[in-house]
Amino acid sequence: MEKLLANQFALVTGASSGIGYGVAKALADAGASVALNYHSHAESAEKLADEINQSGGVAIAVKADVSNPADVDAMFEACRARFGTLDIVVANSGLQKDSAFAEMTLEDWQTVLATNLTGQFLTAQAAVKEFRRRGPTSVSKAVGKIICMSSVHEVIPWAGHVNYAASKGGIQMFMKSLAQEVAPERIRVNSIAPGAIRTQINRDAWDTSAARDKLLQLIPYGRVGEVEDIGKAAVWLASDESDYVVGTTLFVDGGMTLYPGFADNG
Ligand code: NAD
């Protein structure tokens, strides 16, 4: 049986670790050729690219800082040079710089917004331009698919993390407004909002049993998420199986957004 994303070309930003790594692997397993963007860890992006290439897939590693317009342009140029075009773009790169509000530096505010929000703006803008340049294809019903990596914190306020929560709240309306604007061109834009997924970004929240027990109180489904959970959602959202899904945030969070504190409260 033909794979769900056969003959499609994908770019995943922040693919050298965590969710981006898992998403890139899942897209490759589903038959897509994948460009793995990395910012700082060339080795792990190149290692994953080698693994994909050796197992019969196609992958390249591309360095870029997604908050830098020239880097983003060069990243898309590298994808065009190798693949000819892109069908799927996953704007995943993100970071946290946490602190109590009054102590938060302007630099930490700006760094988080620059990567998490401006980075997705630049990546999605380059994607829309590429989809328009290339036009319709026979590999997918949509002219192109953009997946924004949001967070449950696009709706759950987060004290001590106002920069991060503001960036993800921003992604919610960024994604929906962009989806509304480009849907008539059959460009599908959606978000995935992960809950607590076991990666480096939140190591403190799961790497001791005390921290894990506290975290599990926030997850009705009773387990911490894995990057594969997000990878599977990304494959579906990137495929024609979700062709009528436009401008939606898919929460993949074990029920974290179900207000678990109310479960036995009244
Ligand atoms: P991670 O730290 O493993 O991955 C983040 C990736 O972004 C890294 O590969 C990093 O190199 C890359 N990156 C950072 N700044 C960059 C820049 N300027 N240019 C290019 N790449 C850059 O953490 P993760 O958990 O895999 O996070 C991935 C995404 O998922 C982020 O957007 C994060 O906000 C989101 N998310 C994660 C969780 C979770 O529980 N892990 C929950 C909700 C949302």
XYZ file of N, CA and C and ligand atoms in Angstrom:
842
model
N 0.848 -1.198 0.000
C 0.000 0.000 0.000
C 0.887 1.254 0.000
N 0.495 2.257 -0.810
C 1.305 3.473 -0.871
C 1.257 4.212 0.466
N 2.400 4.760 0.860
C 2.443 5.473 2.140
C 1.671 6.782 2.044
N 1.155 7.224 3.197
C 0.252 8.387 3.264
C 0.870 9.662 2.687
N 2.175 9.848 2.864
C 2.819 11.084 2.404
C 3.822 10.815 1.275
N 3.586 9.743 0.526
C 4.506 9.385 -0.563
C 4.629 10.533 -1.552
N 5.842 10.741 -2.038
C 6.142 11.749 -3.076
C 5.960 13.194 -2.597
N 5.873 13.387 -1.280
C 5.741 14.766 -0.768
C 7.053 15.185 -0.098
N 7.247 16.510 -0.063
C 8.471 17.077 0.495
C 8.109 17.919 1.710
N 8.831 17.687 2.800
C 8.487 18.350 4.057
C 9.698 19.050 4.651
N 9.425 20.130 5.358
C 10.442 20.825 6.164
C 9.938 20.857 7.600
N 10.807 20.491 8.541
C 10.466 20.587 9.963
C 11.523 21.461 10.620
N 11.102 22.566 11.234
C 12.087 23.401 11.924
C 12.311 22.854 13.345
N 13.515 23.085 13.839
C 13.850 22.597 15.183
C 13.803 21.079 15.253
N 14.367 20.431 14.223
C 14.232 18.973 14.116
C 15.412 18.212 14.711
N 16.325 18.919 15.398
C 17.482 18.208 15.955
C 17.180 17.626 17.332
N 15.978 17.904 17.868
C 15.659 17.360 19.192
C 14.147 17.291 19.366
N 13.758 16.568 20.393
C 12.388 16.607 20.904
C 11.292 16.373 19.879
N 10.281 17.230 19.940
C 9.091 17.069 19.104
C 9.436 17.181 17.618
N 10.290 18.129 17.256
C 10.659 18.294 15.846
C 11.328 17.039 15.309
N 12.183 16.438 16.128
C 12.864 15.195 15.759
C 11.818 14.090 15.532
N 10.898 13.981 16.476
C 9.856 12.944 16.386
C 8.944 13.160 15.190
N 8.600 14.423 14.924
C 7.722 14.735 13.790
C 8.443 14.422 12.478
N 9.711 14.822 12.381
C 10.467 14.577 11.147
C 10.554 13.078 10.871
N 10.807 12.303 11.910
C 10.916 10.848 11.768
C 9.573 10.263 11.313
N 8.491 10.745 11.910
C 7.161 10.226 11.561
C 6.793 10.584 10.117
N 7.117 11.806 9.684
C 6.817 12.203 8.299
C 7.629 11.338 7.325
N 8.898 11.090 7.681
C 9.734 10.237 6.819
C 9.176 8.817 6.780
N 8.757 8.289 7.933
C 8.170 6.935 7.967
C 6.919 6.864 7.104
N 6.217 8.012 6.989
C 4.990 8.048 6.172
C 5.295 8.311 4.701
N 6.583 8.365 4.350
C 6.952 8.415 2.929
C 7.408 9.766 2.425
N 7.380 10.799 3.267
C 7.822 12.123 2.810
C 9.354 12.204 2.795
N 9.890 12.987 1.861
C 11.295 13.394 1.931
C 11.345 14.578 2.884
N 12.335 14.608 3.770
C 12.276 15.575 4.860
C 13.548 16.415 4.979
N 13.364 17.741 5.085
C 14.468 18.638 5.432
C 14.398 18.887 6.935
N 15.507 18.604 7.606
C 15.562 18.724 9.065
C 16.305 20.009 9.401
N 15.573 21.015 9.826
C 16.252 22.256 10.237
C 16.818 22.100 11.640
N 18.030 22.609 11.830
C 18.601 22.679 13.173
C 19.187 24.067 13.371
N 19.290 24.449 14.625
C 19.864 25.743 14.969
C 21.254 25.543 15.532
N 21.375 24.649 16.501
C 22.645 24.509 17.197
C 23.234 23.101 17.144
N 22.396 22.055 17.035
C 22.926 20.693 17.158
C 22.961 19.985 15.805
N 23.995 20.330 15.023
C 24.127 19.723 13.690
C 24.197 18.204 13.782
N 24.937 17.687 14.805
C 25.193 16.235 14.857
C 23.905 15.434 14.890
N 22.949 15.847 15.753
C 21.773 14.992 15.866
C 20.867 15.128 14.648
N 20.827 16.321 14.015
C 20.040 16.451 12.776
C 20.690 15.606 11.675
N 22.019 15.654 11.606
C 22.701 14.879 10.556
C 22.580 13.376 10.803
N 22.593 12.993 12.092
C 22.449 11.567 12.428
C 21.066 11.067 11.998
N 20.027 11.851 12.281
C 18.671 11.442 11.879
C 18.568 11.401 10.354
N 19.163 12.410 9.671
C 19.137 12.407 8.203
C 19.810 11.144 7.667
N 20.956 10.770 8.257
C 21.652 9.544 7.823
C 20.767 8.320 8.021
N 20.134 8.240 9.202
C 19.268 7.078 9.488
C 18.147 6.971 8.461
N 17.528 8.120 8.153
C 16.409 8.113 7.195
C 16.917 7.700 5.815
N 18.061 8.274 5.410
C 18.614 7.940 4.082
C 18.996 6.461 3.993
N 19.558 5.940 5.105
C 19.978 4.532 5.076
C 18.800 3.567 5.086
N 17.656 4.037 5.593
C 16.511 3.120 5.631
C 15.586 3.312 4.414
N 16.142 3.931 3.371
C 15.384 4.005 2.120
C 14.613 5.295 1.921
N 14.663 6.196 2.900
C 13.999 7.483 2.753
C 14.952 8.524 2.190
N 14.494 9.782 2.220
C 15.326 10.891 1.748
C 15.274 12.003 2.782
N 16.443 12.469 3.234
C 16.472 13.553 4.218
C 17.737 14.380 4.064
N 17.610 15.663 4.382
C 18.782 16.538 4.454
C 18.698 17.318 5.762
N 19.843 17.786 6.241
C 19.870 18.646 7.429
C 20.225 20.060 6.965
N 19.498 21.049 7.469
C 19.697 22.437 7.024
C 19.796 23.351 8.242
N 20.894 24.086 8.339
C 21.069 24.997 9.478
C 20.335 26.316 9.225
N 19.626 26.816 10.232
C 19.014 28.147 10.133
C 18.508 28.577 11.503
N 18.626 29.859 11.748
C 17.983 30.479 12.905
C 16.646 31.017 12.382
N 15.540 30.443 12.872
C 14.235 30.803 12.285
C 13.807 32.241 12.596
N 14.515 32.882 13.511
C 14.168 34.279 13.800
C 14.901 35.244 12.861
N 15.728 34.691 11.977
C 16.542 35.515 11.075
C 16.020 35.372 9.637
N 15.481 36.458 9.047
C 14.865 36.351 7.722
C 15.816 35.798 6.658
N 17.083 36.214 6.684
C 18.026 35.737 5.658
C 18.252 34.232 5.819
N 18.326 33.764 7.074
C 18.491 32.319 7.318
C 17.280 31.541 6.807
N 16.090 32.083 7.049
C 14.866 31.374 6.615
C 14.826 31.303 5.090
N 15.162 32.405 4.426
C 15.212 32.391 2.957
C 16.213 31.341 2.468
N 17.380 31.307 3.097
C 18.418 30.352 2.672
C 17.955 28.909 2.922
N 17.225 28.700 4.015
C 16.713 27.351 4.339
C 15.738 26.893 3.248
N 14.829 27.780 2.824
C 13.885 27.407 1.761
C 14.621 27.204 0.438
N 15.637 28.005 0.197
C 16.424 27.846 -1.036
C 17.105 26.484 -1.038
N 17.643 26.081 0.109
C 18.300 24.763 0.200
C 17.284 23.646 -0.056
N 16.058 23.815 0.435
C 15.011 22.796 0.192
C 14.661 22.743 -1.288
N 14.521 23.916 -1.905
C 14.206 23.953 -3.345
C 15.337 23.322 -4.163
N 16.580 23.618 -3.746
C 17.730 23.083 -4.488
C 17.740 21.554 -4.435
N 17.373 20.980 -3.297
C 17.431 19.514 -3.153
C 16.152 18.825 -3.616
N 14.992 19.437 -3.275
C 13.710 18.761 -3.506
C 12.912 19.359 -4.675
N 13.216 20.593 -5.056
C 12.419 21.270 -6.079
C 11.295 22.104 -5.495
N 10.683 21.626 -4.414
C 9.609 22.361 -3.755
C 9.357 21.767 -2.361
N 8.356 22.290 -1.684
C 7.903 21.726 -0.402
C 6.385 21.606 -0.453
N 5.849 20.550 0.158
C 4.393 20.364 0.271
C 3.912 20.558 1.706
N 4.810 20.323 2.658
C 4.449 20.306 4.085
C 5.505 21.113 4.847
N 5.073 22.083 5.637
C 6.029 22.843 6.452
C 5.547 22.830 7.899
N 6.391 22.323 8.781
C 6.052 22.264 10.208
C 6.919 23.294 10.934
N 6.276 24.369 11.407
C 6.988 25.437 12.126
C 6.990 25.065 13.606
N 8.053 24.392 14.000
C 8.087 23.759 15.329
C 9.046 24.434 16.306
N 10.083 25.119 15.802
C 11.123 25.645 16.697
C 10.514 26.474 17.819
N 11.072 26.312 19.000
C 10.582 27.109 20.125
C 11.491 26.975 21.314
N 11.391 27.923 22.223
C 12.194 27.852 23.444
C 11.477 28.553 24.590
N 11.995 28.308 25.784
C 11.493 28.961 26.988
C 12.629 29.727 27.650
N 12.315 30.886 28.208
C 13.239 31.648 29.058
C 12.386 32.119 30.221
N 12.284 31.269 31.246
C 11.296 31.484 32.305
C 11.815 32.388 33.414
N 10.910 33.228 33.929
C 11.223 33.931 35.177
C 9.967 34.619 35.681
N 9.996 34.965 36.977
C 8.882 35.737 37.527
C 8.760 37.034 36.723
N 7.532 37.524 36.602
C 7.259 38.631 35.689
C 8.147 39.852 35.940
N 8.226 40.294 37.204
C 8.948 41.543 37.487
C 10.446 41.414 37.224
N 10.941 40.173 37.246
C 12.378 39.963 37.008
C 12.683 39.615 35.544
N 11.658 39.449 34.723
C 11.915 39.029 33.341
C 12.635 40.140 32.573
N 13.750 39.787 31.957
C 14.487 40.812 31.213
C 13.831 41.037 29.846
N 14.057 42.215 29.313
C 13.541 42.516 27.972
C 14.150 41.539 26.967
N 15.409 41.189 27.199
C 16.076 40.261 26.277
C 15.367 38.895 26.268
N 15.010 38.404 27.463
C 14.329 37.098 27.523
C 12.925 37.170 26.917
N 12.252 38.293 27.100
C 10.945 38.491 26.454
C 11.128 38.439 24.929
N 12.094 39.224 24.435
C 12.262 39.351 22.981
C 12.788 38.067 22.338
N 13.676 37.360 23.050
C 14.217 36.116 22.486
C 13.106 35.097 22.267
N 12.217 34.972 23.253
C 11.132 33.983 23.142
C 10.154 34.376 22.036
N 9.779 35.660 21.998
C 8.854 36.094 20.936
C 9.508 35.956 19.557
N 10.813 36.252 19.471
C 11.505 36.210 18.172
C 11.519 34.790 17.606
N 11.750 33.797 18.451
C 11.786 32.413 17.941
C 10.379 31.849 17.810
N 9.590 31.949 18.880
C 8.310 31.223 18.921
C 7.237 31.864 18.036
N 7.271 33.188 17.877
C 6.203 33.842 17.109
C 6.749 34.376 15.774
N 7.788 35.214 15.824
C 8.356 35.731 14.570
C 8.940 34.594 13.739
N 9.530 33.616 14.386
C 10.079 32.466 13.659
C 8.993 31.741 12.876
N 7.822 31.583 13.480
C 6.720 30.906 12.764
C 6.182 31.816 11.656
N 6.153 33.146 11.906
C 5.736 34.086 10.862
C 6.640 33.955 9.640
N 7.954 34.011 9.870
C 8.901 33.962 8.744
C 8.820 32.627 8.004
N 8.711 31.543 8.772
C 8.661 30.205 8.170
C 7.381 30.029 7.358
N 6.253 30.442 7.939
C 4.970 30.275 7.245
C 4.895 31.194 6.023
N 5.472 32.396 6.128
C 5.434 33.316 4.980
C 6.231 32.729 3.805
N 7.395 32.201 4.115
C 8.199 31.581 3.046
C 7.467 30.371 2.464
N 6.745 29.636 3.320
C 5.995 28.463 2.840
C 4.885 28.894 1.887
N 4.127 29.911 2.265
C 3.024 30.374 1.410
C 3.577 30.821 0.054
N 4.688 31.558 0.088
C 5.284 32.016 -1.187
C 5.696 30.829 -2.057
N 6.271 29.811 -1.433
C 6.694 28.627 -2.196
C 5.488 27.873 -2.755
N 4.425 27.712 -1.943
C 3.234 26.994 -2.428
C 2.619 27.743 -3.622
N 2.580 29.070 -3.524
C 2.029 29.877 -4.629
C 2.889 29.747 -5.883
N 4.208 29.798 -5.692
C 5.125 29.708 -6.841
C 4.910 28.387 -7.580
N 4.756 27.302 -6.800
C 4.688 25.960 -7.384
C 3.292 25.602 -7.885
N 2.244 26.072 -7.191
C 0.878 25.773 -7.629
C 0.453 24.343 -7.321
N -0.736 23.934 -7.807
C -1.289 22.615 -7.484
C -0.406 21.473 -7.984
N -0.501 20.338 -7.306
C 0.250 19.138 -7.720
C -0.699 17.944 -7.666
N -0.187 16.799 -8.081
C -1.017 15.593 -7.998
C -0.755 14.816 -6.708
N 0.177 15.287 -5.858
C 0.530 14.481 -4.676
C -0.390 14.729 -3.484
N -1.162 15.821 -3.536
C -2.052 16.132 -2.415
C -3.202 16.996 -2.915
N -4.345 16.871 -2.232
C -5.494 17.711 -2.620
C -5.212 19.181 -2.316
N -4.467 19.430 -1.245
C -4.128 20.812 -0.885
C -2.904 21.263 -1.678
N -2.824 22.566 -1.911
C -1.649 23.114 -2.600
C -0.444 23.109 -1.647
N -0.724 23.179 -0.357
C 0.341 23.095 0.635
C -0.257 23.005 2.025
N 0.527 22.490 2.958
C 0.063 22.340 4.339
C 1.086 22.957 5.296
N 0.595 23.785 6.196
C 1.459 24.374 7.223
C 0.934 23.901 8.574
N 1.844 23.408 9.409
C 1.472 23.022 10.774
C 2.290 23.873 11.742
N 1.585 24.643 12.558
C 2.245 25.465 13.579
C 2.314 24.661 14.873
N 3.486 24.641 15.521
C 3.563 23.959 16.812
C 3.194 24.965 17.895
N 1.996 24.785 18.415
C 1.539 25.669 19.480
C 1.807 24.995 20.825
N 0.858 25.086 21.735
C 1.004 24.505 23.078
C -0.346 24.620 23.769
N -0.553 23.785 24.788
C -1.757 24.003 25.614
C -1.761 25.423 26.172
N -0.574 26.054 26.228
C -0.499 27.422 26.756
C -0.956 28.469 25.746
N -1.568 28.016 24.639
C -2.288 29.002 23.829
C -3.623 29.304 24.503
N -4.053 28.423 25.427
C -5.289 28.697 26.188
C -5.102 28.655 27.710
N -4.098 27.931 28.211
C -3.900 27.847 29.667
C -2.904 28.930 30.088
N -3.330 29.876 30.914
C -2.375 30.888 31.409
C -1.247 30.206 32.187
N -0.057 30.835 32.214
C 1.099 30.175 32.840
C 1.956 31.196 33.574
N 1.702 31.317 34.867
C 2.483 32.242 35.702
C 3.954 31.858 35.662
N 4.814 32.858 35.619
C 6.257 32.600 35.572
C 6.762 32.337 34.163
N 5.845 32.385 33.194
C 6.208 32.087 31.803
C 5.447 33.026 30.864
N 5.323 34.306 31.227
C 4.430 35.173 30.422
C 4.924 35.325 28.980
N 6.235 35.278 28.787
C 6.754 35.395 27.402
C 6.331 34.185 26.572
N 6.481 32.999 27.148
C 6.126 31.766 26.425
C 4.619 31.712 26.160
N 3.821 31.980 27.200
C 2.362 31.917 27.025
C 1.895 32.970 26.024
N 2.503 34.161 26.053
C 2.137 35.207 25.081
C 2.480 34.749 23.665
N 3.618 34.064 23.518
C 3.999 33.608 22.166
C 3.013 32.569 21.659
N 2.573 31.672 22.522
C 1.666 30.604 22.071
C 0.235 31.146 21.917
N -0.166 32.065 22.773
C -1.453 32.746 22.565
C -1.436 33.470 21.231
N -0.292 34.054 20.906
C -0.131 34.724 19.610
C -0.247 33.746 18.453
N 0.322 32.560 18.627
C 0.253 31.541 17.560
C -1.205 31.180 17.261
N -2.038 31.162 18.296
C -3.437 30.783 18.061
C -4.081 31.711 17.018
N -3.978 33.020 17.201
C -4.631 33.942 16.265
C -3.821 34.127 14.988
N -2.507 33.964 15.095
C -1.675 33.971 13.885
C -2.132 32.851 12.951
N -2.236 31.637 13.507
C -2.596 30.465 12.688
C -3.993 30.646 12.089
N -4.957 31.050 12.933
C -6.339 31.147 12.438
C -6.467 32.244 11.370
N -5.822 33.380 11.598
C -5.923 34.484 10.629
C -5.269 34.100 9.313
N -4.106 33.451 9.402
C -3.432 33.002 8.186
C -4.270 31.939 7.478
N -4.839 31.017 8.251
C -5.657 29.947 7.652
C -6.830 30.550 6.882
N -7.458 31.557 7.482
C -8.595 32.217 6.827
C -8.142 32.887 5.519
N -6.946 33.499 5.568
C -6.456 34.246 4.407
C -6.095 33.346 3.223
N -5.501 32.188 3.501
C -4.979 31.385 2.386
C -5.821 30.149 2.049
N -6.864 29.878 2.845
C -7.716 28.708 2.555
C -8.304 28.757 1.139
N -8.720 29.935 0.619
C -9.260 29.953 -0.748
C -8.258 29.482 -1.802
N -6.969 29.512 -1.458
C -5.938 29.013 -2.395
C -5.660 27.527 -2.158
N -6.457 26.925 -1.285
C -6.280 25.514 -0.884
C -4.929 25.272 -0.203
N -4.527 26.267 0.575
C -3.397 26.074 1.485
C -4.010 25.858 2.862
N -3.694 24.726 3.473
C -4.273 24.393 4.785
C -3.291 24.736 5.897
N -3.765 25.522 6.844
C -2.934 25.908 7.989
C -3.640 25.444 9.256
N -2.940 24.699 10.087
C -3.483 24.206 11.359
C -2.380 24.214 12.408
N -2.782 24.039 13.653
C -1.792 23.915 14.735
C -1.948 22.583 15.455
N -0.845 22.168 16.054
C -0.890 21.113 17.068
C -0.543 21.775 18.395
N -1.353 21.504 19.411
C -1.069 22.032 20.750
C -0.715 20.862 21.666
N 0.588 20.598 21.832
C 0.971 19.506 22.733
C 0.723 19.883 24.191
N 0.443 18.841 24.991
C 0.440 19.035 26.449
C 1.865 18.822 26.937
N 2.035 17.982 27.961
C 3.387 17.728 28.478
C 3.991 16.555 27.724
N 4.959 16.847 26.878
C 5.645 15.822 26.085
C 7.064 15.716 26.624
N 7.554 14.494 26.794
C 8.864 14.271 27.419
C 9.990 14.729 26.478
N 10.462 15.976 26.648
C 11.605 16.490 25.856
C 12.489 17.322 26.785
N 13.569 17.847 26.212
C 14.501 18.653 27.016
C 13.868 19.943 27.529
N 12.878 20.476 26.786
C 12.328 21.790 27.134
C 11.686 21.761 28.529
N 11.206 20.553 28.942
C 10.496 20.458 30.228
C 11.079 19.358 31.118
N 12.385 19.091 30.945
C 13.030 18.000 31.703
C 12.739 18.093 33.201
N 12.776 19.323 33.744
C 12.546 19.500 35.186
C 11.184 18.962 35.621
N 10.231 18.918 34.690
C 8.866 18.524 35.042
C 8.668 17.011 35.059
N 9.661 16.218 34.550
C 9.418 14.765 34.520
C 10.599 13.907 34.959
N 11.781 14.512 35.226
C 12.923 13.621 35.427
C 13.169 13.180 36.864
N 12.309 13.595 37.808
C 12.341 12.958 39.120
C 10.927 12.429 39.388
N 10.814 11.425 40.275
C 9.469 10.858 40.473
C 8.555 11.881 41.153
N 9.118 12.745 42.003
C 8.282 13.772 42.655
C 7.734 14.744 41.611
N 8.603 15.161 40.687
C 8.154 16.102 39.649
C 7.121 15.428 38.756
N 7.368 14.157 38.434
C 6.452 13.436 37.531
C 5.070 13.281 38.184
N 5.060 12.952 39.491
C 3.768 12.790 40.195
C 2.978 14.096 40.164
N 3.691 15.208 40.360
C 3.029 16.522 40.341
C 2.472 16.801 38.937
N 3.285 16.488 37.929
C 2.851 16.722 36.542
C 1.629 15.870 36.210
N 1.637 14.617 36.675
C 0.538 13.702 36.321
C -0.806 14.164 36.880
N -0.758 14.969 37.929
C -2.020 15.524 38.459
C -2.706 16.427 37.427
N -1.929 16.909 36.461
C -2.486 17.803 35.436
C -2.926 17.055 34.179
N -2.735 15.713 34.194
C -2.986 14.945 32.955
C -4.009 13.846 33.229
N -5.293 14.073 32.906
C -6.323 13.074 33.184
C -6.002 11.691 32.623
N -5.334 11.620 31.488
C -5.079 10.328 30.849
C -3.979 9.538 31.558
N -3.272 10.177 32.478
C -2.387 9.452 33.376
C -1.029 9.059 32.837
N -0.582 9.700 31.788
C 0.800 9.468 31.339
C 1.353 10.737 30.696
N 2.680 10.848 30.766
C 3.348 11.949 30.088
C 3.386 11.604 28.596
N 3.253 12.615 27.734
C 3.250 12.358 26.290
C 4.637 12.074 25.752
N 4.677 11.396 24.622
C 5.941 11.090 23.940
C 5.945 11.804 22.580
N 7.139 12.003 22.036
C 7.207 12.726 20.754
C 6.464 11.974 19.645
N 6.371 10.648 19.795
C 5.644 9.857 18.779
C 4.155 10.243 18.752
N 3.615 10.632 19.914
C 2.203 11.055 19.949
C 1.998 12.267 19.041
N 2.968 13.168 19.038
C 2.854 14.376 18.213
C 3.176 14.028 16.746
N 4.128 13.126 16.555
C 4.473 12.711 15.189
C 3.264 12.144 14.454
N 2.496 11.297 15.149
C 1.321 10.683 14.500
C 0.284 11.740 14.145
N 0.090 12.705 15.045
C -0.871 13.784 14.771
C -0.405 14.619 13.579
N 0.904 14.852 13.496
C 1.441 15.667 12.392
C 1.257 14.960 11.053
N 1.477 13.648 11.027
C 1.287 12.892 9.776
C -0.164 13.032 9.314
N -1.088 12.887 10.243
C -2.514 12.989 9.871
C -2.838 14.400 9.364
N -2.379 15.403 10.097
C -2.689 16.792 9.702
C -2.030 17.174 8.376
N -0.922 16.529 8.052
C -0.211 16.834 6.801
C -0.793 16.055 5.626
N -1.630 15.062 5.910
C -2.100 14.162 4.846
C -3.484 14.557 4.346
N -3.880 13.950 3.240
C -5.217 14.205 2.707
C -6.312 13.610 3.597
N -5.943 12.753 4.552
C -6.931 12.233 5.518
C -7.591 13.371 6.291
N -6.904 14.516 6.401
C -7.457 15.665 7.144
C -7.755 16.820 6.189
N -8.076 16.481 4.937
C -8.181 17.531 3.915
C -9.207 18.619 4.238
N -10.230 18.286 5.045
C -11.261 19.303 5.350
C -10.988 20.005 6.690
N -9.825 19.776 7.252
C -9.451 20.380 8.539
C -8.627 21.634 8.244
N -9.203 22.775 8.559
C -8.608 24.063 8.177
C -8.718 25.035 9.355
N -7.606 25.558 9.814
C -7.629 26.584 10.865
C -7.976 26.054 12.247
N -7.610 24.797 12.477
C -7.958 24.139 13.749
C -6.711 23.899 14.590
N -6.867 24.020 15.898
C -5.803 23.576 16.794
C -6.159 22.188 17.301
N -5.284 21.235 17.005
C -5.479 19.859 17.482
C -4.716 19.710 18.799
N -5.465 19.585 19.898
C -4.825 19.408 21.204
C -4.431 17.947 21.372
N -3.148 17.725 21.641
C -2.638 16.362 21.852
C -2.016 16.403 23.239
N -2.865 16.247 24.250
C -2.465 16.667 25.601
C -2.938 15.746 26.721
N -3.425 14.551 26.383
C -3.883 13.641 27.443
C -4.972 14.251 28.313
N -5.652 15.261 27.792
C -6.754 15.871 28.552
C -6.334 17.041 29.439
N -5.117 17.537 29.242
C -4.626 18.619 30.112
C -5.512 19.870 30.062
N -6.175 20.081 28.923
C -7.029 21.274 28.799
C -8.453 21.023 29.298
N -8.675 19.888 30.008
C -10.020 19.585 30.514
C -10.229 20.088 31.944
N -9.430 21.006 32.403
C -9.514 21.539 33.779
C -9.541 20.397 34.810
N -8.497 19.555 34.863
C -8.527 18.399 35.765
C -8.715 18.780 37.237
N -8.383 20.006 37.607
C -8.590 20.441 38.992
C -10.056 20.424 39.408
N -10.962 20.411 38.424
C -12.396 20.391 38.716
C -12.960 18.974 38.807
N -12.149 17.950 38.543
C -12.666 16.578 38.456
C -13.367 16.144 39.740
N -12.813 16.510 40.911
C -13.472 16.102 42.163
C -13.694 17.348 43.037
N -14.159 18.394 42.392
C -14.285 19.674 43.092
C -15.694 20.217 42.909
N -16.639 19.647 43.616
C -18.020 20.133 43.537
C -18.840 19.122 42.799
P 13.280 21.092 22.337
O 14.042 22.094 23.130
O 13.750 19.696 22.307
O 13.132 21.571 20.829
C 13.097 22.901 20.426
C 13.860 22.992 19.117
O 13.794 24.336 18.620
C 15.331 22.649 19.298
O 15.710 21.716 18.306
C 16.053 23.971 19.090
O 17.332 23.858 18.513
C 15.082 24.654 18.150
N 15.282 26.090 18.139
C 15.322 26.949 19.195
N 15.586 28.200 18.772
C 15.687 28.133 17.416
C 15.948 29.073 16.392
N 16.136 30.377 16.683
N 16.001 28.645 15.107
C 15.807 27.339 14.794
N 15.540 26.412 15.720
C 15.499 26.797 17.016
O 11.791 21.177 22.886
P 10.442 20.562 22.302
O 9.628 20.217 23.469
O 10.703 19.531 21.289
O 9.772 21.850 21.635
C 9.366 21.881 20.273
C 8.131 22.754 20.143
O 7.055 22.158 20.858
C 8.294 24.170 20.715
O 7.634 25.106 19.871
C 7.582 24.067 22.054
O 7.094 25.300 22.485
C 6.457 23.113 21.690
N 5.841 22.451 22.838
C 6.505 21.528 23.587
C 5.867 20.924 24.664
C 6.524 19.849 25.511
O 5.895 19.425 26.483
N 7.691 19.389 25.200
C 4.561 21.259 24.980
C 3.908 22.219 24.210
C 4.563 22.802 23.140
